[in-house]
Every structure is written in C-alpha cells, then in structure tokens.
mmCIF file of C-alpha atoms and ligand atoms in Angstrom:
data_model
loop_
_atom_site.group_PDB
_atom_site.id
_atom_site.type_symbol
_atom_site.label_atom_id
_atom_site.label_comp_id
_atom_site.label_asym_id
_atom_site.label_seq_id
_atom_site.Cartn_x
_atom_site.Cartn_y
_atom_site.Cartn_z
ATOM 1 C CA MET Y 1279 4.221 -8.332 -1.904
ATOM 2 C CA SER Y 1280 3.648 -5.498 -4.284
ATOM 3 C CA ILE Y 1281 6.285 -3.426 -6.015
ATOM 4 C CA THR Y 1282 5.814 -0.092 -7.715
ATOM 5 C CA VAL Y 1283 8.287 1.069 -10.337
ATOM 6 C CA VAL Y 1284 8.606 4.414 -12.031
ATOM 7 C CA GLY Y 1285 10.979 4.743 -14.957
ATOM 8 C CA SER Y 1286 11.042 5.067 -18.697
ATOM 9 C CA ILE Y 1287 8.648 3.151 -20.925
ATOM 10 C CA ALA Y 1288 10.346 3.471 -24.247
ATOM 11 C CA TYR Y 1289 10.993 2.641 -27.825
ATOM 12 C CA ASP Y 1290 14.666 1.766 -28.309
ATOM 13 C CA SER Y 1291 16.666 1.627 -31.533
ATOM 14 C CA VAL Y 1292 19.850 -0.300 -30.863
ATOM 15 C CA ARG Y 1293 22.874 -1.366 -32.907
ATOM 16 C CA THR Y 1294 25.537 -3.753 -31.659
ATOM 17 C CA PRO Y 1295 28.277 -5.573 -33.613
ATOM 18 C CA PHE Y 1296 25.838 -8.525 -33.758
ATOM 19 C CA GLY Y 1297 22.753 -6.879 -35.243
ATOM 20 C CA GLU Y 1298 20.277 -4.057 -34.874
ATOM 21 C CA ARG Y 1299 16.639 -3.384 -34.078
ATOM 22 C CA GLU Y 1300 14.430 -0.342 -34.716
ATOM 23 C CA ARG Y 1301 11.860 0.860 -32.185
ATOM 24 C CA MET Y 1302 11.679 -2.214 -30.006
ATOM 25 C CA LEU Y 1303 9.971 -2.131 -26.627
ATOM 26 C CA GLY Y 1304 12.391 -0.874 -23.977
ATOM 27 C CA GLY Y 1305 12.772 1.516 -21.113
ATOM 28 C CA THR Y 1306 14.073 1.114 -17.619
ATOM 29 C CA ALA Y 1307 10.659 0.410 -16.054
ATOM 30 C CA VAL Y 1308 9.848 -2.164 -18.735
ATOM 31 C CA HIS Y 1309 13.037 -4.205 -18.350
ATOM 32 C CA PHE Y 1310 12.667 -4.019 -14.574
ATOM 33 C CA SER Y 1311 9.009 -5.102 -14.580
ATOM 34 C CA LEU Y 1312 9.490 -8.096 -16.837
ATOM 35 C CA ALA Y 1313 12.274 -9.451 -14.623
ATOM 36 C CA CYS Y 1314 10.610 -8.608 -11.331
ATOM 37 C CA SER Y 1315 7.267 -10.129 -12.294
ATOM 38 C CA PHE Y 1316 8.712 -13.593 -11.593
ATOM 39 C CA PHE Y 1317 8.864 -12.758 -7.892
ATOM 40 C CA ALA Y 1318 6.201 -10.176 -6.997
ATOM 41 C CA ASP Y 1319 3.179 -8.157 -8.152
ATOM 42 C CA VAL Y 1320 4.452 -5.194 -10.122
ATOM 43 C CA HIS Y 1321 2.709 -1.864 -10.767
ATOM 44 C CA VAL Y 1322 4.330 0.288 -13.475
ATOM 45 C CA VAL Y 1323 3.984 4.056 -13.374
ATOM 46 C CA GLY Y 1324 4.836 6.222 -16.365
ATOM 47 C CA PRO Y 1325 3.490 7.907 -19.461
ATOM 48 C CA VAL Y 1326 3.425 6.762 -23.087
ATOM 49 C CA GLY Y 1327 2.335 8.584 -26.219
ATOM 50 C CA ASP Y 1328 -0.485 7.570 -28.517
ATOM 51 C CA ASP Y 1329 2.173 5.871 -30.679
ATOM 52 C CA PHE Y 1330 2.538 3.152 -28.016
ATOM 53 C CA GLY Y 1331 1.195 -0.119 -29.377
ATOM 54 C CA ALA Y 1332 -1.268 -2.579 -27.856
ATOM 55 C CA ASP Y 1333 1.214 -5.432 -28.424
ATOM 56 C CA GLU Y 1334 3.821 -3.701 -26.267
ATOM 57 C CA LEU Y 1335 1.297 -3.223 -23.462
ATOM 58 C CA ALA Y 1336 0.229 -6.850 -23.823
ATOM 59 C CA GLN Y 1337 3.849 -7.991 -23.357
ATOM 60 C CA LEU Y 1338 3.773 -6.538 -19.855
ATOM 61 C CA GLN Y 1339 0.259 -7.746 -19.085
ATOM 62 C CA ARG Y 1340 1.103 -11.310 -20.130
ATOM 63 C CA ARG Y 1341 3.590 -11.330 -17.257
ATOM 64 C CA GLY Y 1342 0.875 -10.132 -14.867
ATOM 65 C CA VAL Y 1343 2.291 -6.603 -14.626
ATOM 66 C CA ASP Y 1344 -0.349 -4.039 -13.597
ATOM 67 C CA THR Y 1345 -0.383 -1.366 -16.302
ATOM 68 C CA ALA Y 1346 -3.265 0.723 -14.905
ATOM 69 C CA ASP Y 1347 -0.855 3.563 -14.061
ATOM 70 C CA ILE Y 1348 0.628 3.724 -17.547
ATOM 71 C CA GLU Y 1349 -0.840 7.018 -18.677
ATOM 72 C CA ARG Y 1350 -1.518 7.436 -22.391
ATOM 73 C CA VAL Y 1351 -0.977 11.056 -23.425
ATOM 74 C CA ALA Y 1352 -2.995 12.138 -26.457
ATOM 75 C CA ASP Y 1353 -0.822 13.633 -29.215
ATOM 76 C CA GLY Y 1354 2.263 12.722 -27.169
ATOM 77 C CA LYS Y 1355 5.336 10.747 -28.215
ATOM 78 C CA THR Y 1356 6.646 7.790 -26.234
ATOM 79 C CA PHE Y 1357 10.165 8.193 -24.767
ATOM 80 C CA PHE Y 1358 12.702 7.252 -27.432
ATOM 81 C CA TRP Y 1359 16.319 6.168 -27.035
ATOM 82 C CA ARG Y 1360 18.796 5.386 -29.803
ATOM 83 C CA GLY Y 1361 22.129 3.869 -28.883
ATOM 84 C CA HIS Y 1362 24.928 1.680 -30.113
ATOM 85 C CA TYR Y 1363 27.702 -0.482 -28.722
ATOM 86 C CA ASP Y 1364 31.066 -1.288 -30.235
ATOM 87 C CA TYR Y 1365 32.924 -4.477 -29.315
ATOM 88 C CA ASP Y 1366 33.172 -3.161 -25.742
ATOM 89 C CA LEU Y 1367 29.625 -4.059 -24.804
ATOM 90 C CA ASN Y 1368 30.074 -2.469 -21.381
ATOM 91 C CA THR Y 1369 29.837 1.002 -22.888
ATOM 92 C CA ALA Y 1370 26.556 2.231 -24.342
ATOM 93 C CA HIS Y 1371 26.886 5.174 -26.723
ATOM 94 C CA THR Y 1372 23.758 7.328 -26.707
ATOM 95 C CA ASP Y 1373 22.964 8.746 -30.157
ATOM 96 C CA ASP Y 1374 19.578 10.264 -29.357
ATOM 97 C CA THR Y 1375 17.283 10.689 -26.342
ATOM 98 C CA GLN Y 1376 13.785 12.120 -26.840
ATOM 99 C CA LEU Y 1377 11.974 12.540 -23.515
ATOM 100 C CA GLY Y 1378 8.637 12.998 -25.331
ATOM 101 C CA VAL Y 1379 5.781 12.614 -22.839
ATOM 102 C CA PHE Y 1380 8.245 12.446 -19.923
ATOM 103 C CA ALA Y 1381 9.085 16.130 -20.335
ATOM 104 C CA ASP Y 1382 5.826 17.279 -18.659
ATOM 105 C CA PHE Y 1383 4.913 14.125 -16.768
ATOM 106 C CA GLU Y 1384 3.244 14.661 -13.409
ATOM 107 C CA PRO Y 1385 3.025 11.263 -11.669
ATOM 108 C CA LYS Y 1386 -0.431 10.556 -10.226
ATOM 109 C CA LEU Y 1387 -0.318 7.185 -8.520
ATOM 110 C CA SER Y 1388 -3.399 5.047 -7.988
ATOM 111 C CA PRO Y 1389 -4.081 3.870 -4.405
ATOM 112 C CA ALA Y 1390 -2.712 0.406 -5.383
ATOM 113 C CA SER Y 1391 0.602 1.836 -6.605
ATOM 114 C CA ARG Y 1392 0.902 4.155 -3.603
ATOM 115 C CA ALA Y 1393 0.329 1.301 -1.156
ATOM 116 C CA CYS Y 1394 3.364 -0.677 -2.401
ATOM 117 C CA ASP Y 1395 5.644 -2.512 0.044
ATOM 118 C CA VAL Y 1396 8.667 -2.037 -2.182
ATOM 119 C CA LEU Y 1397 9.451 0.867 -4.511
ATOM 120 C CA PHE Y 1398 11.953 1.005 -7.352
ATOM 121 C CA LEU Y 1399 12.878 4.398 -8.748
ATOM 122 C CA ALA Y 1400 14.304 3.288 -12.083
ATOM 123 C CA ASN Y 1401 16.502 5.612 -14.108
ATOM 124 C CA ILE Y 1402 14.544 8.757 -15.027
ATOM 125 C CA GLN Y 1403 14.734 12.462 -14.076
ATOM 126 C CA PRO Y 1404 15.536 12.649 -10.329
ATOM 127 C CA GLU Y 1405 12.766 15.245 -9.771
ATOM 128 C CA LEU Y 1406 10.254 12.666 -10.991
ATOM 129 C CA GLN Y 1407 11.781 9.991 -8.786
ATOM 130 C CA LEU Y 1408 11.408 12.318 -5.802
ATOM 131 C CA ARG Y 1409 7.736 13.029 -6.537
ATOM 132 C CA VAL Y 1410 6.971 9.305 -6.691
ATOM 133 C CA ARG Y 1411 9.046 8.642 -3.564
ATOM 134 C CA GLU Y 1412 6.965 11.192 -1.645
ATOM 135 C CA GLN Y 1413 3.724 9.463 -2.629
ATOM 136 C CA CYS Y 1414 4.916 5.985 -1.543
ATOM 137 C CA ASP Y 1415 5.631 6.830 2.072
ATOM 138 C CA ARG Y 1416 4.622 3.372 3.361
ATOM 139 C CA ALA Y 1417 7.168 1.407 1.326
ATOM 140 C CA ARG Y 1418 9.435 -0.727 3.484
ATOM 141 C CA PHE Y 1419 12.248 -0.982 0.958
ATOM 142 C CA VAL Y 1420 13.093 1.651 -1.627
ATOM 143 C CA ALA Y 1421 15.838 1.396 -4.256
ATOM 144 C CA LEU Y 1422 17.075 3.724 -6.964
ATOM 145 C CA ASP Y 1423 19.013 3.634 -10.222
ATOM 146 C CA SER Y 1424 20.303 6.592 -12.232
ATOM 147 C CA MET Y 1425 22.831 7.449 -14.931
ATOM 148 C CA ASN Y 1426 25.610 9.852 -15.948
ATOM 149 C CA LEU Y 1427 23.157 12.221 -17.698
ATOM 150 C CA TRP Y 1428 21.370 13.018 -14.407
ATOM 151 C CA ILE Y 1429 24.607 13.139 -12.405
ATOM 152 C CA GLU Y 1430 25.801 15.817 -14.833
ATOM 153 C CA THR Y 1431 22.558 17.775 -15.162
ATOM 154 C CA ALA Y 1432 20.582 17.237 -11.924
ATOM 155 C CA ARG Y 1433 23.067 16.143 -9.254
ATOM 156 C CA ASP Y 1434 21.483 18.066 -6.352
ATOM 157 C CA ALA Y 1435 18.052 16.550 -6.967
ATOM 158 C CA LEU Y 1436 19.628 13.113 -7.356
ATOM 159 C CA VAL Y 1437 21.441 13.386 -4.012
ATOM 160 C CA ARG Y 1438 18.164 14.492 -2.376
ATOM 161 C CA VAL Y 1439 16.411 11.316 -3.613
ATOM 162 C CA ILE Y 1440 19.351 9.119 -2.632
ATOM 163 C CA GLU Y 1441 19.015 10.424 0.935
ATOM 164 C CA THR Y 1442 15.491 8.917 1.047
ATOM 165 C CA VAL Y 1443 16.212 5.379 -0.229
ATOM 166 C CA ASP Y 1444 17.515 2.107 1.249
ATOM 167 C CA CYS Y 1445 19.583 0.966 -1.708
ATOM 168 C CA VAL Y 1446 21.369 2.577 -4.651
ATOM 169 C CA LEU Y 1447 22.265 0.668 -7.829
ATOM 170 C CA LEU Y 1448 24.743 2.389 -10.148
ATOM 171 C CA ASN Y 1449 27.614 1.322 -12.314
ATOM 172 C CA ASP Y 1450 31.207 1.782 -11.168
ATOM 173 C CA ALA Y 1451 31.882 4.869 -13.252
ATOM 174 C CA GLU Y 1452 28.633 6.533 -12.147
ATOM 175 C CA LEU Y 1453 29.423 5.947 -8.456
ATOM 176 C CA LYS Y 1454 32.830 7.533 -8.903
ATOM 177 C CA MET Y 1455 31.388 10.417 -10.914
ATOM 178 C CA LEU Y 1456 28.612 11.035 -8.368
ATOM 179 C CA THR Y 1457 30.966 11.209 -5.396
ATOM 180 C CA GLY Y 1458 34.104 12.517 -7.081
ATOM 181 C CA GLN Y 1459 35.950 9.575 -5.494
ATOM 182 C CA PRO Y 1460 38.447 7.809 -7.772
ATOM 183 C CA ASN Y 1461 38.137 4.596 -5.744
ATOM 184 C CA LEU Y 1462 35.001 2.412 -5.816
ATOM 185 C CA VAL Y 1463 35.134 1.346 -2.150
ATOM 186 C CA ARG Y 1464 35.413 4.955 -1.012
ATOM 187 C CA ALA Y 1465 32.657 6.006 -3.417
ATOM 188 C CA ALA Y 1466 30.277 3.351 -2.050
ATOM 189 C CA ARG Y 1467 31.152 4.316 1.550
ATOM 190 C CA GLU Y 1468 30.397 7.935 0.789
ATOM 191 C CA VAL Y 1469 26.965 7.100 -0.656
ATOM 192 C CA ILE Y 1470 26.180 4.911 2.375
ATOM 193 C CA GLY Y 1471 27.052 7.958 4.491
ATOM 194 C CA TRP Y 1472 24.195 9.858 2.799
ATOM 195 C CA GLY Y 1473 21.587 7.385 4.133
ATOM 196 C CA PRO Y 1474 21.177 4.207 2.019
ATOM 197 C CA ARG Y 1475 21.872 0.891 3.754
ATOM 198 C CA ALA Y 1476 23.260 -0.791 0.645
ATOM 199 C CA VAL Y 1477 25.016 0.157 -2.578
ATOM 200 C CA VAL Y 1478 25.234 -2.157 -5.584
ATOM 201 C CA ALA Y 1479 27.982 -1.368 -8.073
ATOM 202 C CA LYS Y 1480 27.105 -2.829 -11.478
ATOM 203 C CA GLN Y 1481 30.186 -3.838 -13.426
ATOM 204 C CA GLY Y 1482 28.736 -5.079 -16.716
ATOM 205 C CA GLU Y 1483 30.394 -8.232 -17.985
ATOM 206 C CA TYR Y 1484 32.607 -8.279 -14.876
ATOM 207 C CA GLY Y 1485 29.682 -8.766 -12.491
ATOM 208 C CA SER Y 1486 28.539 -6.727 -9.528
ATOM 209 C CA ALA Y 1487 29.617 -5.728 -6.037
ATOM 210 C CA LEU Y 1488 27.510 -5.149 -2.941
ATOM 211 C CA PHE Y 1489 28.498 -2.771 -0.171
ATOM 212 C CA THR Y 1490 26.777 -2.351 3.193
ATOM 213 C CA ALA Y 1491 28.167 -0.565 6.229
ATOM 214 C CA GLU Y 1492 29.380 -3.922 7.583
ATOM 215 C CA ARG Y 1493 30.055 -6.179 4.641
ATOM 216 C CA PHE Y 1494 31.137 -6.619 1.031
ATOM 217 C CA PHE Y 1495 30.045 -9.242 -1.475
ATOM 218 C CA GLY Y 1496 31.023 -9.683 -5.114
ATOM 219 C CA LEU Y 1497 29.742 -11.905 -7.923
ATOM 220 C CA PRO Y 1498 31.033 -12.345 -11.468
ATOM 221 C CA SER Y 1499 28.558 -12.159 -14.304
ATOM 222 C CA PHE Y 1500 27.313 -15.498 -15.592
ATOM 223 C CA PRO Y 1501 29.772 -16.733 -18.263
ATOM 224 C CA LEU Y 1502 28.042 -16.679 -21.649
ATOM 225 C CA GLU Y 1503 29.370 -17.457 -25.116
ATOM 226 C CA THR Y 1504 26.666 -15.453 -26.849
ATOM 227 C CA VAL Y 1505 25.928 -11.863 -25.897
ATOM 228 C CA LEU Y 1506 23.947 -9.901 -28.490
ATOM 229 C CA ASP Y 1507 22.673 -6.766 -26.759
ATOM 230 C CA PRO Y 1508 23.336 -5.534 -23.199
ATOM 231 C CA THR Y 1509 20.555 -2.895 -23.282
ATOM 232 C CA GLY Y 1510 18.421 -3.256 -20.186
ATOM 233 C CA ALA Y 1511 20.828 -5.554 -18.360
ATOM 234 C CA GLY Y 1512 21.073 -3.120 -15.435
ATOM 235 C CA ASP Y 1513 17.295 -2.855 -15.036
ATOM 236 C CA THR Y 1514 16.829 -6.585 -15.472
ATOM 237 C CA PHE Y 1515 19.449 -7.085 -12.755
ATOM 238 C CA ALA Y 1516 17.483 -4.677 -10.567
ATOM 239 C CA GLY Y 1517 14.281 -6.625 -11.282
ATOM 240 C CA GLY Y 1518 15.847 -9.876 -10.072
ATOM 241 C CA PHE Y 1519 17.562 -8.187 -7.120
ATOM 242 C CA ILE Y 1520 14.575 -6.241 -5.824
ATOM 243 C CA GLY Y 1521 12.109 -8.993 -6.705
ATOM 244 C CA THR Y 1522 14.091 -11.335 -4.439
ATOM 245 C CA ILE Y 1523 14.005 -8.815 -1.600
ATOM 246 C CA ALA Y 1524 10.231 -8.482 -2.025
ATOM 247 C CA ALA Y 1525 9.810 -12.273 -2.037
ATOM 248 C CA GLU Y 1526 11.878 -12.509 1.151
ATOM 249 C CA LEU Y 1527 9.781 -9.771 2.745
ATOM 250 C CA GLU Y 1528 6.745 -11.889 1.955
ATOM 251 C CA ARG Y 1529 8.336 -15.049 3.331
ATOM 252 C CA SER Y 1530 9.373 -13.372 6.580
ATOM 253 C CA ALA Y 1531 6.042 -11.525 6.885
ATOM 254 C CA GLY Y 1532 7.748 -8.187 6.451
ATOM 255 C CA LYS Y 1533 10.606 -8.723 8.887
ATOM 256 C CA LEU Y 1534 13.557 -8.204 6.573
ATOM 257 C CA ASP Y 1535 15.590 -6.615 9.344
ATOM 258 C CA ASP Y 1536 14.962 -9.511 11.716
ATOM 259 C CA VAL Y 1537 16.967 -12.054 9.756
ATOM 260 C CA PRO Y 1538 20.332 -10.379 9.827
ATOM 261 C CA ASP Y 1539 23.622 -12.094 9.384
ATOM 262 C CA PRO Y 1540 25.832 -11.126 11.147
ATOM 263 C CA PRO Y 1541 23.645 -10.232 14.135
ATOM 264 C CA GLY Y 1542 23.004 -6.531 14.166
ATOM 265 C CA ALA Y 1543 23.420 -5.990 10.442
ATOM 266 C CA ALA Y 1544 20.848 -3.574 9.077
ATOM 267 C CA LEU Y 1545 19.733 -5.846 6.247
ATOM 268 C CA GLY Y 1546 19.895 -9.616 6.105
ATOM 269 C CA ASP Y 1547 23.203 -10.378 4.453
ATOM 270 C CA GLU Y 1548 22.072 -13.741 3.086
ATOM 271 C CA ILE Y 1549 19.005 -12.129 1.569
ATOM 272 C CA LEU Y 1550 21.094 -9.495 -0.179
ATOM 273 C CA ARG Y 1551 23.510 -12.108 -1.513
ATOM 274 C CA ASN Y 1552 20.669 -14.219 -2.848
ATOM 275 C CA ALA Y 1553 19.216 -11.068 -4.390
ATOM 276 C CA MET Y 1554 22.578 -10.409 -6.101
ATOM 277 C CA ALA Y 1555 22.524 -13.954 -7.518
ATOM 278 C CA HIS Y 1556 19.001 -13.534 -8.876
ATOM 279 C CA GLY Y 1557 19.897 -10.167 -10.397
ATOM 280 C CA THR Y 1558 22.926 -11.760 -12.059
ATOM 281 C CA ALA Y 1559 20.909 -14.677 -13.416
ATOM 282 C CA LEU Y 1560 18.122 -12.501 -14.823
ATOM 283 C CA ALA Y 1561 20.575 -10.069 -16.431
ATOM 284 C CA SER Y 1562 22.386 -12.954 -18.103
ATOM 285 C CA PHE Y 1563 19.216 -13.938 -19.949
ATOM 286 C CA ASN Y 1564 18.552 -10.351 -20.980
ATOM 287 C CA VAL Y 1565 21.842 -9.965 -22.860
ATOM 288 C CA GLU Y 1566 21.477 -13.202 -24.844
ATOM 289 C CA GLU Y 1567 19.094 -11.521 -27.304
ATOM 290 C CA PHE Y 1568 17.957 -8.002 -28.243
ATOM 291 C CA GLY Y 1569 15.812 -5.862 -25.953
ATOM 292 C CA THR Y 1570 13.133 -7.804 -24.110
ATOM 293 C CA GLU Y 1571 13.152 -10.739 -26.565
ATOM 294 C CA ARG Y 1572 14.694 -13.326 -24.239
ATOM 295 C CA VAL Y 1573 13.196 -12.299 -20.904
ATOM 296 C CA SER Y 1574 9.658 -12.118 -22.279
ATOM 297 C CA ARG Y 1575 9.677 -15.856 -22.984
ATOM 298 C CA LEU Y 1576 11.724 -16.849 -19.944
ATOM 299 C CA GLU Y 1577 10.488 -19.650 -17.677
ATOM 300 C CA HIS Y 1578 10.884 -19.984 -13.921
ATOM 301 C CA THR Y 1579 12.679 -23.317 -14.296
ATOM 302 C CA GLU Y 1580 15.357 -21.648 -16.460
ATOM 303 C CA ILE Y 1581 16.015 -19.088 -13.725
ATOM 304 C CA GLU Y 1582 16.314 -21.797 -11.105
ATOM 305 C CA ALA Y 1583 18.742 -23.786 -13.239
ATOM 306 C CA ARG Y 1584 20.945 -20.736 -13.806
ATOM 307 C CA ILE Y 1585 20.958 -19.870 -10.099
ATOM 308 C CA HIS Y 1586 22.113 -23.411 -9.415
ATOM 309 C CA GLU Y 1587 24.923 -23.113 -11.987
ATOM 310 C CA LEU Y 1588 25.953 -19.722 -10.634
ATOM 311 C CA HIS Y 1589 26.212 -21.218 -7.175
ATOM 312 C CA GLU Y 1590 28.339 -24.068 -8.542
ATOM 313 C CA ILE Y 1591 30.815 -21.731 -10.242
ATOM 314 C CA THR Y 1592 31.201 -19.254 -7.391
ATOM 315 C CA HIS Y 1593 31.572 -21.313 -4.221
ATOM 316 C CA PHE Y 1594 34.892 -22.666 -3.015
ATOM 317 C CA SER Y 1595 35.994 -24.568 0.071
ATOM 318 C CA GLY Y 1596 38.146 -21.825 1.575
ATOM 319 C CA SER Y 1597 39.917 -24.481 3.673
ATOM 320 C CA PRO Y 1598 43.445 -23.483 4.679
ATOM 321 C CA LEU Y 1599 46.359 -25.388 3.075
ATOM 322 C CA PRO Y 1600 49.157 -26.983 5.108
ATOM 323 C CA ARG Y 1601 51.821 -24.397 5.841
ATOM 324 C CA ARG Y 1602 55.225 -24.958 4.316
ATOM 325 C CA VAL Y 1603 58.182 -24.769 6.630
ATOM 326 C CA SER Y 1604 60.194 -21.867 5.347
ATOM 327 C CA ARG Y 1605 63.761 -22.705 4.397
ATOM 328 C CA THR Y 1606 66.429 -20.236 5.179
ATOM 329 C CA ALA Y 1607 69.629 -20.168 3.209
ATOM 330 C CA SER Y 1608 72.473 -21.675 5.257
HETATM 331 P P1 AMP K 1221 20.288 -0.165 -18.983
HETATM 332 O O1 AMP K 1221 19.689 -1.180 -18.093
HETATM 333 O O2 AMP K 1221 21.145 0.793 -18.233
HETATM 334 O O3 AMP K 1221 20.946 -0.773 -20.184
HETATM 335 O O4 AMP K 1221 19.076 0.738 -19.514
HETATM 336 C C1 AMP K 1221 18.596 0.653 -20.827
HETATM 337 C C2 AMP K 1221 17.292 1.410 -20.968
HETATM 338 O O5 AMP K 1221 17.455 2.749 -20.501
HETATM 339 C C3 AMP K 1221 16.841 1.522 -22.405
HETATM 340 O O6 AMP K 1221 15.758 0.641 -22.612
HETATM 341 C C4 AMP K 1221 16.464 2.995 -22.602
HETATM 342 O O7 AMP K 1221 15.166 3.165 -23.085
HETATM 343 C C5 AMP K 1221 16.577 3.577 -21.210
HETATM 344 N N1 AMP K 1221 17.180 4.913 -21.165
HETATM 345 C C6 AMP K 1221 18.246 5.372 -21.869
HETATM 346 N N2 AMP K 1221 18.514 6.657 -21.529
HETATM 347 C C7 AMP K 1221 17.595 7.017 -20.593
HETATM 348 C C8 AMP K 1221 17.326 8.222 -19.845
HETATM 349 N N3 AMP K 1221 18.051 9.328 -20.012
HETATM 350 N N4 AMP K 1221 16.310 8.206 -18.957
HETATM 351 C C9 AMP K 1221 15.571 7.092 -18.793
HETATM 352 N N5 AMP K 1221 15.749 5.953 -19.467
HETATM 353 C C10 AMP K 1221 16.751 5.887 -20.354
#
C-alpha cells in the first residue's frame, strides 16, 4: 500500500527542561514518514530550501521513504520552527515560525504520489492541504491534522478540507476551538457531522480518544519514566495510526469497510483500535529523545514488544462482581 503525505519538512530548534537542540531535522511530514515507513511505502511531498542537508534527506531514504517529490527551491529557506516546553510537556510554546519555501509552494505531485491508496494531510496551511487532496482523488482513506494557528487564521479553508477527509486528528483543545464546543464529545460529534468517519483526539501524556458515529475508544499513553522532548509526538502517532490502516487495507485487499465490528459500522472498529495502539507505541518512542533521534534508529521488534506491553496494561476482565445484598436500617 502506498501513502502520500504533505506537511512541513523543517529545521526545529527546541528547548525543554531536559536539554536543547538547534536546527535538528523536524517537520510534520518528516515525523509522520519515519513512523509510517514501518508499515507502508511512503511518498513525501513538500519543498525545502538549498540549506537542506544531504544527511537529513538520507535519514528519510534510509527508512525507504520516497523523497522524489521533495522539491529543492534554489535560494529558498527550509521551513523553520523554534519552540520550547516548560515542565508541562503537553504545551508547546512557539517562539518563531518561518514558512520559508512554504510561503509560495505550489504542490506538483508525481504520478506515484498521486496514485496513493492512503493520503495524510499533515499540519500545514489548509489551502495547501486542499490542493494536494484534489490531486489524490483515488485515495481510499484520507486523514488530516492541523493546529491552532490555522484554526485562528484559515478556519474556512480548514473546514472545507475536513469535509473531504475520512479522519481528523487534532488535540483536545484544537477540537474545542475549531467547533466552539466546550465539551470534547460534542466537539467530536460536530466534526463527524461535517463528513469524516472518525475523529482522534490527541491528549498528550494522557493518551488519545477515538470517536466514530457508533463507538468510542480510549487509550492512555504508554507510561514512561524518561520523556525528553514531545516535539513530533502527534505526527509520529499519526504515522503509526495511518500506517496500520494502510497495512490492514493491504491485508484485506482494500476492503477496509468489509471487516466492520459491529456489523454495519463504517470503518472496522478493531482496525481502528489496533491503529490507535500502534500510534501510541510509536509516539512513546518519539518522546524518549529529541526530535527524530529515537525513531530513526527504531527496530520493528521494539514496536512489537511495546504493543504487547500496551495490551497487557490496558485490558481487564470486565467480569461482573457478586452483588451485595443491600442492608436497610431496621
Ligand atoms: P507535533 O507533532 O504537533 O509536535 O508537531 C511538531 C512539528 O510541527 C515540528 O517538527 C515543527 O516543525 C512542525 N510545525 C510547527 N509549527 C508548524 C506550522 N505552523 N505548520 C507546519 N508545521 C509546523
């Protein structure tokens, strides 16, 4: 199965209470691709400037990511983000965003990227997401991520893209901000009413929640003693989540809708839950070190072991307990 992703390809400068890094490889499409490459063929679409290094490109290629649609713009500057976190690692503080080559980017997808089965519109200007969405009209599953900046500055365009996708991934606060609903369940319901079949609410260190028209599913994050840098956790989650859906599409020869549970559900519930688990596992590796450091040397066996542990810590028997006979005061 092939996946196309459009999103930022960036240099990130990040400070957390546990250290800092200058101009490390980052960007929403990069974090997504590295995670997703464990499960499917990934094509990345996006521009970089002539300051983008060969080593950074090689990091993606080593994972088998197709970089043919990474356009190098002469005299351009690669997208740059500077941010910091205080002890509340759930809140990223943006200190600087320089769109650089993204400001005038006109996505021109190769036939291979256009022919994708699955499309991920990672966080970037909604107008750009829409232009890529229009070119990938054969994709069988399309998902989208965004952020507060675009909700504030380009809400109409964002809603127009959301109407064309199957799944929306946003954090709790963004879902509430987007819909104006103070309650997460209502916010997710409202977004589902616009067209998507599923909404994933990302809740940082508290985990994630999945809403479909019929069902709800929640997972905690994987308990870790060492968390150094949460940058990219959301995109790495998306890489595991969407990569699993692509792998299941492959396994079922493209019949994702034909394995529903309960019968009649629009999307296989078990598939979505397994996708949530893989997103959670991948994201947990991402936060253990800075930027892409941990995920770029991750092994398949480590993912499998963490999925197993996650299963162990989240299942319970659910068997009813004997009822006590209630005593009434005499
Ligand atoms: P997250 O997964 O939400 O932590 O995303 C982190 C990545 O988002 C970083 O690697 C940044 O380069 C990238 N980023 C930050 N702001 C923006 C923006 N406005 N548009 C696109 N990408 C961004």
